[in-house]
XYZ file of C-alpha atoms in Angstrom:
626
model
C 3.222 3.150 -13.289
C 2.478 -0.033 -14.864
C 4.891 -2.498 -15.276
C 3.343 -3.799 -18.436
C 4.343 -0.339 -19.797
C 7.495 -0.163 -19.183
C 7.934 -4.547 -20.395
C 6.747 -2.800 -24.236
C 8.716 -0.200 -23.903
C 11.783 -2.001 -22.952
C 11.013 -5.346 -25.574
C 10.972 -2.973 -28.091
C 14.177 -1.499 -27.811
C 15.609 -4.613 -27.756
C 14.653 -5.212 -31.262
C 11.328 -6.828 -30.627
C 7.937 -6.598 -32.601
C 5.134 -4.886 -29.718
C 1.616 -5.320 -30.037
C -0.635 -3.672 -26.921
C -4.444 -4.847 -27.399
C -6.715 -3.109 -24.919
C -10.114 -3.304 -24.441
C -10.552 -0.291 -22.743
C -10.393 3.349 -24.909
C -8.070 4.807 -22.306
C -4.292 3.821 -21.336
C -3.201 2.485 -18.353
C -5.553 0.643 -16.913
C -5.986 1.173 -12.979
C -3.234 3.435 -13.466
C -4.757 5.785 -15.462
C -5.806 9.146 -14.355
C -8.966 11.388 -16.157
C -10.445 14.587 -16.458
C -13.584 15.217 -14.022
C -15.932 14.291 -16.766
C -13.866 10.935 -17.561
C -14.221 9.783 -14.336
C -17.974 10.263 -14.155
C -18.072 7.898 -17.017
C -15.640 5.466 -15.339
C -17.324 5.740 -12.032
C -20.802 4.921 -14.156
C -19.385 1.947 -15.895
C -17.974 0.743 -12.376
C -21.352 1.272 -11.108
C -23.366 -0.848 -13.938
C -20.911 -3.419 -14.540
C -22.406 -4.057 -17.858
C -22.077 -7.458 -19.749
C -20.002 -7.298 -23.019
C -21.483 -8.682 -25.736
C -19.316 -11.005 -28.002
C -19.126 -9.593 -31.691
C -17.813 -13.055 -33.140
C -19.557 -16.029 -31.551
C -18.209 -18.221 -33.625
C -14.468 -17.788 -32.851
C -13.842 -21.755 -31.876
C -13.915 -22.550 -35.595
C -10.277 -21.208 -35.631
C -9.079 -23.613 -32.850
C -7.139 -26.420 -34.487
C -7.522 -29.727 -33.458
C -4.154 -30.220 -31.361
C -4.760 -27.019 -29.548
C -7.014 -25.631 -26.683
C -8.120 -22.655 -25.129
C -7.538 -20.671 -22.098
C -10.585 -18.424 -21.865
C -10.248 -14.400 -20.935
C -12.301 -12.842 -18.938
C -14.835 -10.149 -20.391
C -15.495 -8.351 -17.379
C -13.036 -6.331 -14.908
C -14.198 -7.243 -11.481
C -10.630 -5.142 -9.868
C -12.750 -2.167 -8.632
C -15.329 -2.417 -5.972
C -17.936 -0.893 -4.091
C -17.824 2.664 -6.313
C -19.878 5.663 -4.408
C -19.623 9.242 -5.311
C -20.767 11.966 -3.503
C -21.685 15.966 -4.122
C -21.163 17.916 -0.994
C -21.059 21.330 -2.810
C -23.588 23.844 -3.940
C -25.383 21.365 -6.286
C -26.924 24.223 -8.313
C -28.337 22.935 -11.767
C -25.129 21.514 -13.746
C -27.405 19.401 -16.583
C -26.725 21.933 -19.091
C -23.374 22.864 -18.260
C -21.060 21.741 -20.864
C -17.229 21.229 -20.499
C -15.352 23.814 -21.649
C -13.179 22.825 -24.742
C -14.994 19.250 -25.020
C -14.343 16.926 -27.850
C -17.025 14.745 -28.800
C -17.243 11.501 -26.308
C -16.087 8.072 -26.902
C -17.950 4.961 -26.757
C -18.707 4.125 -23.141
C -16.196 2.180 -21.510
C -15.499 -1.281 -22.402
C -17.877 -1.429 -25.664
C -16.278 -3.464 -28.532
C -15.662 -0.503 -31.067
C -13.788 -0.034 -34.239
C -9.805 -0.901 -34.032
C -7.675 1.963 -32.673
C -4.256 1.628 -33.625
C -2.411 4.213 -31.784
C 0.786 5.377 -32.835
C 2.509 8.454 -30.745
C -0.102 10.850 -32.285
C -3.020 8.817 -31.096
C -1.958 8.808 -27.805
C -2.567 12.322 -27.420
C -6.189 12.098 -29.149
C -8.517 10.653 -26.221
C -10.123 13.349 -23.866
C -11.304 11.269 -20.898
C -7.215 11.412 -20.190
C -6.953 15.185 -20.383
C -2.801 14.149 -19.507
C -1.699 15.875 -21.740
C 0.447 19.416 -22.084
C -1.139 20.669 -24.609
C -4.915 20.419 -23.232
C -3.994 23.124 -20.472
C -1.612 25.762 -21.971
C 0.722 26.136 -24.840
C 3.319 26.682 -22.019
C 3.617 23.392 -20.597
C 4.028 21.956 -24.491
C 7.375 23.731 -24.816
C 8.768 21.665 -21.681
C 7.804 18.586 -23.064
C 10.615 17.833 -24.683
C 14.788 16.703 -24.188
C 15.089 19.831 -21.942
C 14.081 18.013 -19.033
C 15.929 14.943 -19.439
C 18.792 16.297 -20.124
C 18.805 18.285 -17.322
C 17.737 15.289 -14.839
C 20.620 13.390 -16.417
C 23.275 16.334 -14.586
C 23.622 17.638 -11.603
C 20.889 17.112 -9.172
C 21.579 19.999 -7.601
C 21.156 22.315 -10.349
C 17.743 20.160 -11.388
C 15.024 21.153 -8.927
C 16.366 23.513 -6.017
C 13.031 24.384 -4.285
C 13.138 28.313 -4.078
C 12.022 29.579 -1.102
C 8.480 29.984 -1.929
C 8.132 26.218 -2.308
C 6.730 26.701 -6.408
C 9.578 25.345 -8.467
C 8.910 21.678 -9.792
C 11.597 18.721 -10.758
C 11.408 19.436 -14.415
C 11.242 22.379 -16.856
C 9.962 25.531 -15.276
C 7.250 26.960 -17.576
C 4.501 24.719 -16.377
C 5.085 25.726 -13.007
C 5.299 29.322 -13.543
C 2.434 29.329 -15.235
C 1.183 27.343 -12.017
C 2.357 30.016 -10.114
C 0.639 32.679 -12.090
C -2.503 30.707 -12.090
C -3.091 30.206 -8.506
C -1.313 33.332 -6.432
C -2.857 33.551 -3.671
C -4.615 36.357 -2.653
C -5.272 37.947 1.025
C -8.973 37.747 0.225
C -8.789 34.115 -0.324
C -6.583 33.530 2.315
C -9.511 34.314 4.912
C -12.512 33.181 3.120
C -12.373 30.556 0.214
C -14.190 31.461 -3.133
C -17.212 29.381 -3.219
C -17.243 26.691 -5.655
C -20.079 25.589 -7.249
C -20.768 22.002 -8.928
C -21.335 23.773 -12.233
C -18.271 25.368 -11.840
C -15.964 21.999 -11.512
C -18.342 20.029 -14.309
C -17.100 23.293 -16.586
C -13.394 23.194 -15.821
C -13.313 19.314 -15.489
C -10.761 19.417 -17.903
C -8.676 21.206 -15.367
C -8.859 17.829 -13.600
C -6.528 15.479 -13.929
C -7.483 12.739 -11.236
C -5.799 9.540 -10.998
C -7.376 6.026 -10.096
C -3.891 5.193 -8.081
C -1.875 7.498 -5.493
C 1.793 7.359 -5.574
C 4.817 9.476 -5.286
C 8.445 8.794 -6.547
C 10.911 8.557 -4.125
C 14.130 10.981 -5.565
C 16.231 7.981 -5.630
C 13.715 5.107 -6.111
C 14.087 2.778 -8.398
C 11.610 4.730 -11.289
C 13.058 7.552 -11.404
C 16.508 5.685 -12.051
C 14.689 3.826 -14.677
C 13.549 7.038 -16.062
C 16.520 9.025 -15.974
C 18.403 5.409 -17.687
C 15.653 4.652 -20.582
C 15.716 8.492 -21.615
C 12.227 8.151 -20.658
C 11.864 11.410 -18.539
C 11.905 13.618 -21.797
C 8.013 13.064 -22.205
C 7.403 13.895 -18.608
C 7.585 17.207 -15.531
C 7.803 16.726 -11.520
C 7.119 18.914 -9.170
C 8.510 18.874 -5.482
C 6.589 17.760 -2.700
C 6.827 20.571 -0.747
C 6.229 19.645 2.667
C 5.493 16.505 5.084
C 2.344 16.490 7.786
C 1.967 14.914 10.342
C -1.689 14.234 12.469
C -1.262 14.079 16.567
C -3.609 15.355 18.979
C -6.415 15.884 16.340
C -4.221 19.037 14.776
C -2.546 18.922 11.816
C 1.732 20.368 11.643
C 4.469 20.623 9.403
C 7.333 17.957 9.788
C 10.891 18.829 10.477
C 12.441 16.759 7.565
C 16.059 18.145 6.574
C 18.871 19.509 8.807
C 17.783 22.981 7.898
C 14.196 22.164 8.601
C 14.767 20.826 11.942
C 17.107 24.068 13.527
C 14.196 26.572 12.021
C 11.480 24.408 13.621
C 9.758 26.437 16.309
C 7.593 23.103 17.321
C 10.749 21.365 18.482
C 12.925 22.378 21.712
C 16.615 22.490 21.485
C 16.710 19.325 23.400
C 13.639 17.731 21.140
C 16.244 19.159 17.724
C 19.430 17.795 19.159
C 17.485 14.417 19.881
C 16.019 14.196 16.739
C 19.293 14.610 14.766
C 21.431 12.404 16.842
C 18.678 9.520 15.996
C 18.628 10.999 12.013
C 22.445 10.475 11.323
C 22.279 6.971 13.757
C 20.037 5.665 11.155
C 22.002 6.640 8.064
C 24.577 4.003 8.952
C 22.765 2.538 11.314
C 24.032 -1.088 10.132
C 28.094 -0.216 11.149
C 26.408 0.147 14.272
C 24.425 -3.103 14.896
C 24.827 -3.372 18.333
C 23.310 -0.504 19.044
C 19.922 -1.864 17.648
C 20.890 -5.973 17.401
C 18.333 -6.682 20.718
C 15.586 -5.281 19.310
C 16.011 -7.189 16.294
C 12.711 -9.361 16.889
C 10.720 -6.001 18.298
C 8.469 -3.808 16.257
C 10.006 -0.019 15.349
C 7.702 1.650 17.848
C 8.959 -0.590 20.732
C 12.818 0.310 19.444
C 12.003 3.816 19.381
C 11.100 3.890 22.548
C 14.328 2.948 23.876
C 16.159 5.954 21.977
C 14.688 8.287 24.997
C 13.170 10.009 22.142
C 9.657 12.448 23.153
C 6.391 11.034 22.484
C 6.414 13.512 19.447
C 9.308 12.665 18.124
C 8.525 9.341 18.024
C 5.683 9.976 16.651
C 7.388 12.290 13.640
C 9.638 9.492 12.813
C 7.089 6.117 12.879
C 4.269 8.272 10.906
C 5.878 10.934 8.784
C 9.468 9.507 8.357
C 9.858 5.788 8.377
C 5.962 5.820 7.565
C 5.789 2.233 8.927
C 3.056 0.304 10.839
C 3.031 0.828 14.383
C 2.314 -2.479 15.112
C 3.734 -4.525 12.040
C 7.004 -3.450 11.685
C 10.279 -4.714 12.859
C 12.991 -2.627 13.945
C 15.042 -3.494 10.981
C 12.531 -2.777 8.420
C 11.681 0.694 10.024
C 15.701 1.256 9.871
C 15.581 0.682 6.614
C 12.577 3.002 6.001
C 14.096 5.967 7.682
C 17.041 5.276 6.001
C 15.421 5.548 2.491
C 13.518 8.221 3.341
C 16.915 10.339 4.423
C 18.704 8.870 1.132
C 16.257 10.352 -1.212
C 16.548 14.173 1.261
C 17.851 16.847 -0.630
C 18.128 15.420 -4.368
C 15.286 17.530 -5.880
C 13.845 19.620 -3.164
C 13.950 19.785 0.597
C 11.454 16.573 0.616
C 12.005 12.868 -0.675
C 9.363 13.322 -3.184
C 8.133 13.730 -6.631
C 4.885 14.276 -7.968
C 4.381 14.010 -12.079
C 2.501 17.281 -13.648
C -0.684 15.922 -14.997
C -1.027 12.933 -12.413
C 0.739 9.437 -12.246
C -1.401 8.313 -15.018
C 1.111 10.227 -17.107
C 4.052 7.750 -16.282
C 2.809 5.045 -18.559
C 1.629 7.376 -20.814
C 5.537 8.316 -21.389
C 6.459 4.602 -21.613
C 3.449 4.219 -24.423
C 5.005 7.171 -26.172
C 8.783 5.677 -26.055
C 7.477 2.614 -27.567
C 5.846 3.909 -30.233
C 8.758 6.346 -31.307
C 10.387 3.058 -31.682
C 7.158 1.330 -33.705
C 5.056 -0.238 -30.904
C 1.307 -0.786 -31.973
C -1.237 -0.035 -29.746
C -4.593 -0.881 -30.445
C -7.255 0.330 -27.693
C -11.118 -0.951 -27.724
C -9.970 -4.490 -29.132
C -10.635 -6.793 -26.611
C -9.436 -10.742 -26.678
C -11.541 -13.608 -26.328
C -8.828 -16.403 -25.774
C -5.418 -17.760 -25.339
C -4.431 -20.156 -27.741
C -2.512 -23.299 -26.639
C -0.443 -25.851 -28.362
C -1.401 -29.307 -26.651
C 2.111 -30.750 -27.900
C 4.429 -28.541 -25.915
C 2.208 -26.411 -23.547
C 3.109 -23.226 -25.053
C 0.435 -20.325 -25.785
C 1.042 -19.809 -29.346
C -1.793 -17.175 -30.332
C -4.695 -14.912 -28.882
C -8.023 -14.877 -30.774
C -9.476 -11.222 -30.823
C -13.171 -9.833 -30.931
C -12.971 -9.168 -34.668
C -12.657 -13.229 -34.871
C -8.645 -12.743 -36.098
C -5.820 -14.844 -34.866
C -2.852 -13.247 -33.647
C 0.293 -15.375 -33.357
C 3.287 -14.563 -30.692
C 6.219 -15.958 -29.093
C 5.458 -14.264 -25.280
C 2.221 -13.077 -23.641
C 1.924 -10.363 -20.837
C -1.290 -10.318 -19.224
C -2.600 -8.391 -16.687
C -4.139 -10.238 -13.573
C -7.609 -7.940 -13.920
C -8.056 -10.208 -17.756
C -7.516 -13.622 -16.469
C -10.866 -15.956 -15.788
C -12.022 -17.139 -12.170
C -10.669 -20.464 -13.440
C -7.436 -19.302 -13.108
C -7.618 -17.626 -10.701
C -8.923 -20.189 -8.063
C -6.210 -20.256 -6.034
C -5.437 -16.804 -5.888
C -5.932 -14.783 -2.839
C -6.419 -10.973 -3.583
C -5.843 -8.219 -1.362
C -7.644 -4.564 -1.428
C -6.930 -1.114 -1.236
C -9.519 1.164 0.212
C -8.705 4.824 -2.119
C -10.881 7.997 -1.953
C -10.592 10.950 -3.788
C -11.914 14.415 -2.757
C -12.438 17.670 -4.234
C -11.817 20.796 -1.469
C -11.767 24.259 -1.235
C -9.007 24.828 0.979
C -5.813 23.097 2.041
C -5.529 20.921 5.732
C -2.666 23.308 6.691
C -3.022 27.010 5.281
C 0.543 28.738 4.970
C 1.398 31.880 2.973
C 1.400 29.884 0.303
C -1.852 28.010 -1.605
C 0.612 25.874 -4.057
C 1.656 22.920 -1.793
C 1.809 19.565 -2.518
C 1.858 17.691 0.799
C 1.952 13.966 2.321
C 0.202 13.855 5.435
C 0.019 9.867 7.246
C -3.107 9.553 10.008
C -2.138 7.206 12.009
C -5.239 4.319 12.654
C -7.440 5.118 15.213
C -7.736 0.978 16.914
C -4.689 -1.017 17.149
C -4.644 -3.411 14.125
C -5.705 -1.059 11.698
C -4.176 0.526 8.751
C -2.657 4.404 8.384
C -4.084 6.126 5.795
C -1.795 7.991 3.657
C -3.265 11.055 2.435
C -2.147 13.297 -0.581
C -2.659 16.788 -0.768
C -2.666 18.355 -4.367
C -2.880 22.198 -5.575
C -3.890 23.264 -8.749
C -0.382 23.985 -9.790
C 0.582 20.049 -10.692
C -2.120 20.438 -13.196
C -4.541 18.202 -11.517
C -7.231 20.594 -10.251
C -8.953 23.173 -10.992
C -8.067 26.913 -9.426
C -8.636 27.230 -5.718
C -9.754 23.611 -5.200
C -7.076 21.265 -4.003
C -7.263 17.263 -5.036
C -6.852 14.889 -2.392
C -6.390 11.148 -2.650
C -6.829 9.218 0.411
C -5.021 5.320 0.552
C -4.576 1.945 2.742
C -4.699 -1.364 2.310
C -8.687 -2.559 2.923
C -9.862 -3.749 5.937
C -13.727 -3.462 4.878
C -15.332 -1.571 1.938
C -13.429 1.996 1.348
C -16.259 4.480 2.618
C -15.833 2.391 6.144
C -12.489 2.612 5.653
C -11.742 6.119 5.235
C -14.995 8.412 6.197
C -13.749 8.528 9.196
C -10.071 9.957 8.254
C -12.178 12.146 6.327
C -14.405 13.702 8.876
C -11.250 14.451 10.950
C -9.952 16.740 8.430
C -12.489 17.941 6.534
C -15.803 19.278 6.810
C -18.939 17.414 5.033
C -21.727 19.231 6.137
C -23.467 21.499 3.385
C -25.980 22.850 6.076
C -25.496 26.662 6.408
C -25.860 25.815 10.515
C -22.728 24.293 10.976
C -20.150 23.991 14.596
C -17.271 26.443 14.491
C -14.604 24.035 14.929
C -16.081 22.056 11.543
C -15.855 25.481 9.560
C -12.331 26.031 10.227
C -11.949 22.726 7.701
C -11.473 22.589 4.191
C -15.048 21.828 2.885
C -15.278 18.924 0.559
C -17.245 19.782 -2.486
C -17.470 16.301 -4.065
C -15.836 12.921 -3.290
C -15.768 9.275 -4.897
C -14.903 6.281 -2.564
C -14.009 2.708 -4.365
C -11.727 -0.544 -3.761
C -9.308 -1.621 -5.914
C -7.857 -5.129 -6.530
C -4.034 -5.302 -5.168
C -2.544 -8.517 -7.052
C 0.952 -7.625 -6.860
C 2.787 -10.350 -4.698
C 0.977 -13.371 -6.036
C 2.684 -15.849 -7.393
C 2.820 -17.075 -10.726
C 2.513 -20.697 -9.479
C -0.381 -19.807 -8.204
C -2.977 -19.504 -11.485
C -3.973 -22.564 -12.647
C -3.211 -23.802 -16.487
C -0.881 -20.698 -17.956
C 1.746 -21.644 -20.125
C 5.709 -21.192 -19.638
C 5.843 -18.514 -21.759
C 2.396 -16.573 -20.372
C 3.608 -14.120 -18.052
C 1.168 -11.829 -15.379
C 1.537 -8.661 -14.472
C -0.411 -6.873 -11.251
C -2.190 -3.730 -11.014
C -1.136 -1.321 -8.499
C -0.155 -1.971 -4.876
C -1.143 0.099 -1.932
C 2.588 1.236 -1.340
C 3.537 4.571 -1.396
C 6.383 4.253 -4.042
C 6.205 2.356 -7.464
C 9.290 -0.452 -6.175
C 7.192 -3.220 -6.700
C 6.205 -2.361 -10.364
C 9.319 -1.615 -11.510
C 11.234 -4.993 -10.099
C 7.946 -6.797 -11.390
C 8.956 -5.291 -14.766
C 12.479 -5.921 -14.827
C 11.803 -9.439 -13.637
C 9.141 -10.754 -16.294
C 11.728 -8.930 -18.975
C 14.746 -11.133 -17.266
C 12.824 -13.848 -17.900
C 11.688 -13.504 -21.652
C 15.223 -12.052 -22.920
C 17.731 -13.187 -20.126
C 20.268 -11.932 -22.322
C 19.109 -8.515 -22.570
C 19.929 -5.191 -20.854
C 16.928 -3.968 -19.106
C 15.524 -0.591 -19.982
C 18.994 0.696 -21.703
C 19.537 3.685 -23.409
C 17.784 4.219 -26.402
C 19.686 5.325 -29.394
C 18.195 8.522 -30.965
C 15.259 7.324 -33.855
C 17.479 9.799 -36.230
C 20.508 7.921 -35.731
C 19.028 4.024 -36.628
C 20.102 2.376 -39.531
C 17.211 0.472 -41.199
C 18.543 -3.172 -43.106
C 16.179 -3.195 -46.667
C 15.187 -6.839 -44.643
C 13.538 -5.297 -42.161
C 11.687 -2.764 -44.138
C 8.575 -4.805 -44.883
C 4.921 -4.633 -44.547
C 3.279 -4.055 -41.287
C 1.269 -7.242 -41.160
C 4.310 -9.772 -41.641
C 5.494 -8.325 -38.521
C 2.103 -10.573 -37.249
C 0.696 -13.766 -38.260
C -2.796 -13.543 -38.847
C -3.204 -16.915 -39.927
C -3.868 -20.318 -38.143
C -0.073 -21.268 -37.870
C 2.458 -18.398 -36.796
C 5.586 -18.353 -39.103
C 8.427 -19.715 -36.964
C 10.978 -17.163 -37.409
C 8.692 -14.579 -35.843
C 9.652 -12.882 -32.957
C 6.175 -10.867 -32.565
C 5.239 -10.315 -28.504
C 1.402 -9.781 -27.858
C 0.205 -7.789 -24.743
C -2.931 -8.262 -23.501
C -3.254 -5.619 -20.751
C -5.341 -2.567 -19.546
C-alpha cells in the first residue's frame, strides 16, 4: 500500500483540490499487482529499459526569469536485475490468446494521450486485472458497504475461520465461489493436473500477481486506517490460514493459538505446557522486566535460550512467531514481535493475518477509488519534466508536464523512484531480493488445496537474511485453478536469483527432465518463475536529497517488511506536516449527504492554474508519483 495513496485520499477529504500525474498506464507503482500477461509486458520494459523521448523540447521557454528548475528523472531505475524463467511444458503458446482480452495499451512508460481517470477509469486498464468484476459477477456484489460495515462490528462475528479453513475477512461470495472453484479432488490430491504454458498464457487473467509481498497484521496499523477512512468498502480479505515453519529440511504446520497448540500432535505435553507458559510471559512481558532486564543487550535467540525452551520451540517462536533475525535482534525487539504477533491472534481467523482478494495491488487501488468519489483527478501516461522553483522564497511553485503545460500547486508529493541522481547523491538505497513462482502443488498438502500460508526459511550462513515466503491458492483470486502463487522476499544481499534460488530448490522442484530423483518429485514443480530487485527507499531521510524545497515532500516505495507500518506512519507523517491542523484519514461523510456552496461549483480548470503565475488563493496539491 502506497503511502502516496492514501496522502490523496486523505488531502482530499480535507477539502483539498488532488491532482495524481503518472507516467505509467497502471496504478500503484511498485505496488501494483497484474494479470500474467501484464507482467510479461512489465518484465519486458524492465528488461529494455528504454529511453523516453521528450514530446516538448522546448519546455524552458516557460521558466520565468526569477525561477529555476529541479529536473525529474525520465527513467525508473527502482527494479533490477529482471529474469524470468519457464520450467513447464513449454508447448507452442505464440498463438494462444488470453481469454477475455481487451485490446493492449501503449507499452509501458510511452508518453500517450492524457488519461484522466475518474472512479470509472480506474476499473478500465487490463494489465491490472484487480478488479471484481474481471473474474465473476459474484465477487461484484461484495464490493460494496457490506463489508465495511461489517468490519466496523464485532470482530468476532467478521471472519470466524470455519473449520475447513475457506472463509475470508470480508463478504463471503467471493470465497464461496473460491471454494467451488478449486475443491479438491482425490485424483488431484495424488497426482497434480499437468499444466501447460499455454494453459497459464490463456487464463492469465486469472492472475493477479503483485510486484510487492505483504500481509496485514489484524490489528496493524492499515487495517485501522481502513476500518477509520471507510476505506474497506472497496475491498475483501481472506484469512491466512496457517503458519510454516522450515527445520530439518521438512516443512510443518505451526502451533499458533491456544487451541492450536493442545491439538498439536508435533508437540509433547511438556514441549505444549512450555510453549504456553513462554506465550502468555510475553503478552505482558514488560510488568515483568526482571524476568528479561539482563538480557536486555543480548539478541532474542540468546534470551530464548535461557527460557529452557526445546531446540524446536525455539525455533517456532524466532522463525514463525516473532519472525525476527537470529542474529540481529535484541531481546526487547523480539518481545515486542511476539507480542504483536499474539495481539493480532484470534481477531479474524485463527492466524494474525490478512491477505486482500485480488492481491495487495488492490489496497491503493481502494484509496484511488475513495479519492475520486470525492473528485480526485488522476491522470495516468502524463509524465513531468520539472519542478518549478521560486528563487525568492525557495518554494516549488509549479511542475511543467510532457504536453509543455504548467501546473501550479501549493504542496508536492513525489515518489523517490522520480527524483534525478542529482538529488539523490547522498542517498544510500537498500534492496529487496523478491521472486515470484508459479506451482502446481502446495509445500504442505492437507485435505484441503485452498490455503494461504506464511512459511519463514531461516538463512542458511550466519549473517544472512530469512526469506519470507508466501503461499497463495487460487481462491484469493490471484491464480489460476490448481496452480498456487508464491512470492518469495528479503532484504538483498546480492542480485535476487543468488539470493533466493537456493530457498527455491529446497522446496520446490525445477527440473523439467522426465528422469528426475524421487525425493525432488515429491515437490511442488515450478512451472514458471520471475526473479528481480527492487529499490527499498523507505527510511531515508528527507535531509538527505539535495535542493528540494520546504514544501516538496518524498514518499518511498515499498519496504521489505512483512506488514505495511512503515507506509502508513510515512503517510500520516508527510499529511501532519502539510495540514498540521487536520485529522488524519477521518471519516468520510457519505457523497449523498455533502452540501455543495454555488462558490465552489465552478469549472474544472480554475481548480488548476495553467498559466505562468498560480492564483494565490489556490489551494491545488500536485502528486507526482507512480
Amino acid at each position: 500500500m502506497s503511502d502516496t495513496e492514501v496522502n490523496k485520499n486523505n488531502t482530499k477529504m480535507s477539502g483539498q483540490r488532488v491532482l495524481h500525474v503518472d507516467s505509467r498506464n497502471y496504478y500503484g507503482g511498485n505496488w501494483a499487482s497484474f494479470s500474467f500477461s501484464g507482467l510479461l509486458s512489465w518484465i519486458k520494459e524492465n528488461q529494455q529499459k528504454t529511453d523516453i523521448n521528450d514530446e516538448c523540447e522546448d519546455w524552458r521557454r516557460l521558466i520565468l526569469e526569477n525561477e529555476e528548475v529541479i529536473s525529474l528523472s525520465k527513467k525508473d531505475k527502482t527494479i533490477q536485475h529482471v529474469e524470468d524463467f519457464c520450467f513447464g511444458d513449454q508447448d507452442s503458446a505464440e498463438d494462444v490468446e488470453e481469454a477475455g482480452a481487451l485490446p493492449k495499451l501503449p507499452v509501458f512508460g510511452a508518453s500517450g494521450a492524457e488519461g484522466v481517470a475518474q472512479e470509472s477509469e480506474k476499473e478500465s486498464p487490463p494489465v491490472e486485472s484487480a478488479l471484481p468484476e474481471v473474474e465473476s459477477v459474484e465477487p461484484e456484489k461484495a464490493t460494496g458497504t457490506e463489508p465495511a460495515s461489517a468490519m466496523e462490528g464485532n470482530d468476532t462475528e467478521i471472519t470466524s475461520e470455519n473449520e475447513s479453513s475457506h472463509s475470508g475477512a470480508l463478504g463471503e461470495s467471493p470465497l464461496e465461489s473460491g471454494k467451488t472453484e478449486a475443491a479438491p479432488s482425490e485424483i488431484s490430491a495424488q497426482e497434480p493436473k499437468k499444466i501447460t504454458y499455454s494453459q497459464i498464457v490463456r487464463e492469465g487473467r486469472r492472475f493477479n500477481i503483485d510486484l510487492v509481498s505483504k500481509l496485514l497484521y489484524s490489528r496493524g496499523l492499515l487495517i485501522d486506517l481502513l476500518i477509520k477512512s471507510n476505506v474497506s468498502r472497496y475491498a475483501e480479505f481472506k484469512n491466512a490460514t496457517r503458519i510454516l515453519a522450515f527445520r530439518e529440511g521438512k516443512v510443518e504446520q505451526v502451533p499458533c493459538s491456544r487451541a492450536d497448540v493442545f491439538n498439536s500432535r508435533q508437540l509433547t505435553m511438556v514441549e505444549k505446557r512450555m510453549l504456553m507458559k513462554f506465550l502468555t510471559f510475553c503478552l505482558d512481558y514488560e510488568q515483568h522486566p526482571d524476568e528479561y532486564q539482563d538480557y536486555e543487550n543480548s539478541t532474542f535467540a540468546q534470551f530464548l535460550r535461557t527460557r529452557k525452551l526445546t531446540p524446536s520451540l525455539q525455533h517456532f517462536i524466532l522463525h514463525s512467531i516473532a519472525m525476527v533475525s537470529e542474529t540481529d535482534c535484541s531481546t526487547l525487539e523480539g518481545l515486542q514481535a511476539t507480542k504483536k504477533f499474539l495481539q493480532c491472534l484470534g481477531r479474524y481467523g485463527n492466524t494474525p493475518f490478512l491477505f486482500p482478494l485480488y492481491g495487495q495491488g488492490e489496497i491503493p487501488q481502494c484509496f484511488c477509488r475513495m479519492c475520486a468519489v470525492f473528485g480526485g483527478i488522476y491522470c495516468l501516461r502524463h509524465s513531468v519534466q520539472c519542478l518549478v522553483v521560486d528563487k525568492e522564497s525557495g518554494r516549488c511553485k509549479a511542475i511543467v508536464d510532457h504536453f509543455g503545460q504548467r501546473i501550479s500547486a501549493n504542496y508536492f508529493i513525489v515518489e523517490d523512484s522520480y527524483l534525478s541522481e542529482s538529488v539523490c547523491t547522498n542517498v544510500c538505497y537498500r534492496q529487496i531480493s523478491r521472486a515470484v513462482l508459479i506451482t502446481d502443488q502446495s509445500v504442505l498438502n492437507t485435505d484441503s488445496e485452498q490455503q494461504v500460508s506464511i512459511l519463514t526459511v531461516p538463512p542458511v550462513d550466519l549473517g544472512k537474511p530469512a526469506v519470507c515466503v508466501i503461499e497463495l491458492c487460487s481462491s484469493t483470486m490471484t491464480c489460476m485453478k490448481d496452480t498456487y502463487l508464491v512470492h518469495l522476499t528479503c532484504p538483498s544481499t546480492k542480485t535476487a536469483r543468488e539470493d533466493l534460488e537456493p530457498v527455491v530448490r529446497k522446496l520446490f522442484n525445477l527440473n523439467t527432465e522426465k528422469e528426475t530423483d524421487s525425493e525432488e518429485l515429491e515437490k511442488p514443480r515450478v512451472l514458471w518463475a520471475v526473479y528481480f530487485n527492487m529499490r527499498d527507499s523507505s527510511g531515508v531521510d528527507k535531509n538527505s536529497y539535495d535542493g528540494l524545497p520546504s514544501n516538496v515532500y518524498v514518499c518511498s516505495g515499498p519496504d521489505s517488511a512483512l506488514g505495511n507500518d512503515c507506509a502508513v506512519k510515512q503517510a500520516e507523517t508527510i499529511f501532519q506536516e502539510m495540514f498540521p491542523t487536520e485529522e488524519f484519514c477521518p471519516p468520510p461523510p457519505n457523497p449523498e449527504d455533502i452540501i455543495y456552496d454555488e462558490d465552489e461549483i465552478v469549472p474544472e480548470e480554475s481548480g488548476f492554474s495553467n498559466s505562468a503565475e498560480a492564483k494565490p488563493e489556490s489551494s491545488t496539491k500536485e502528486e507526482q508519483s507512480i
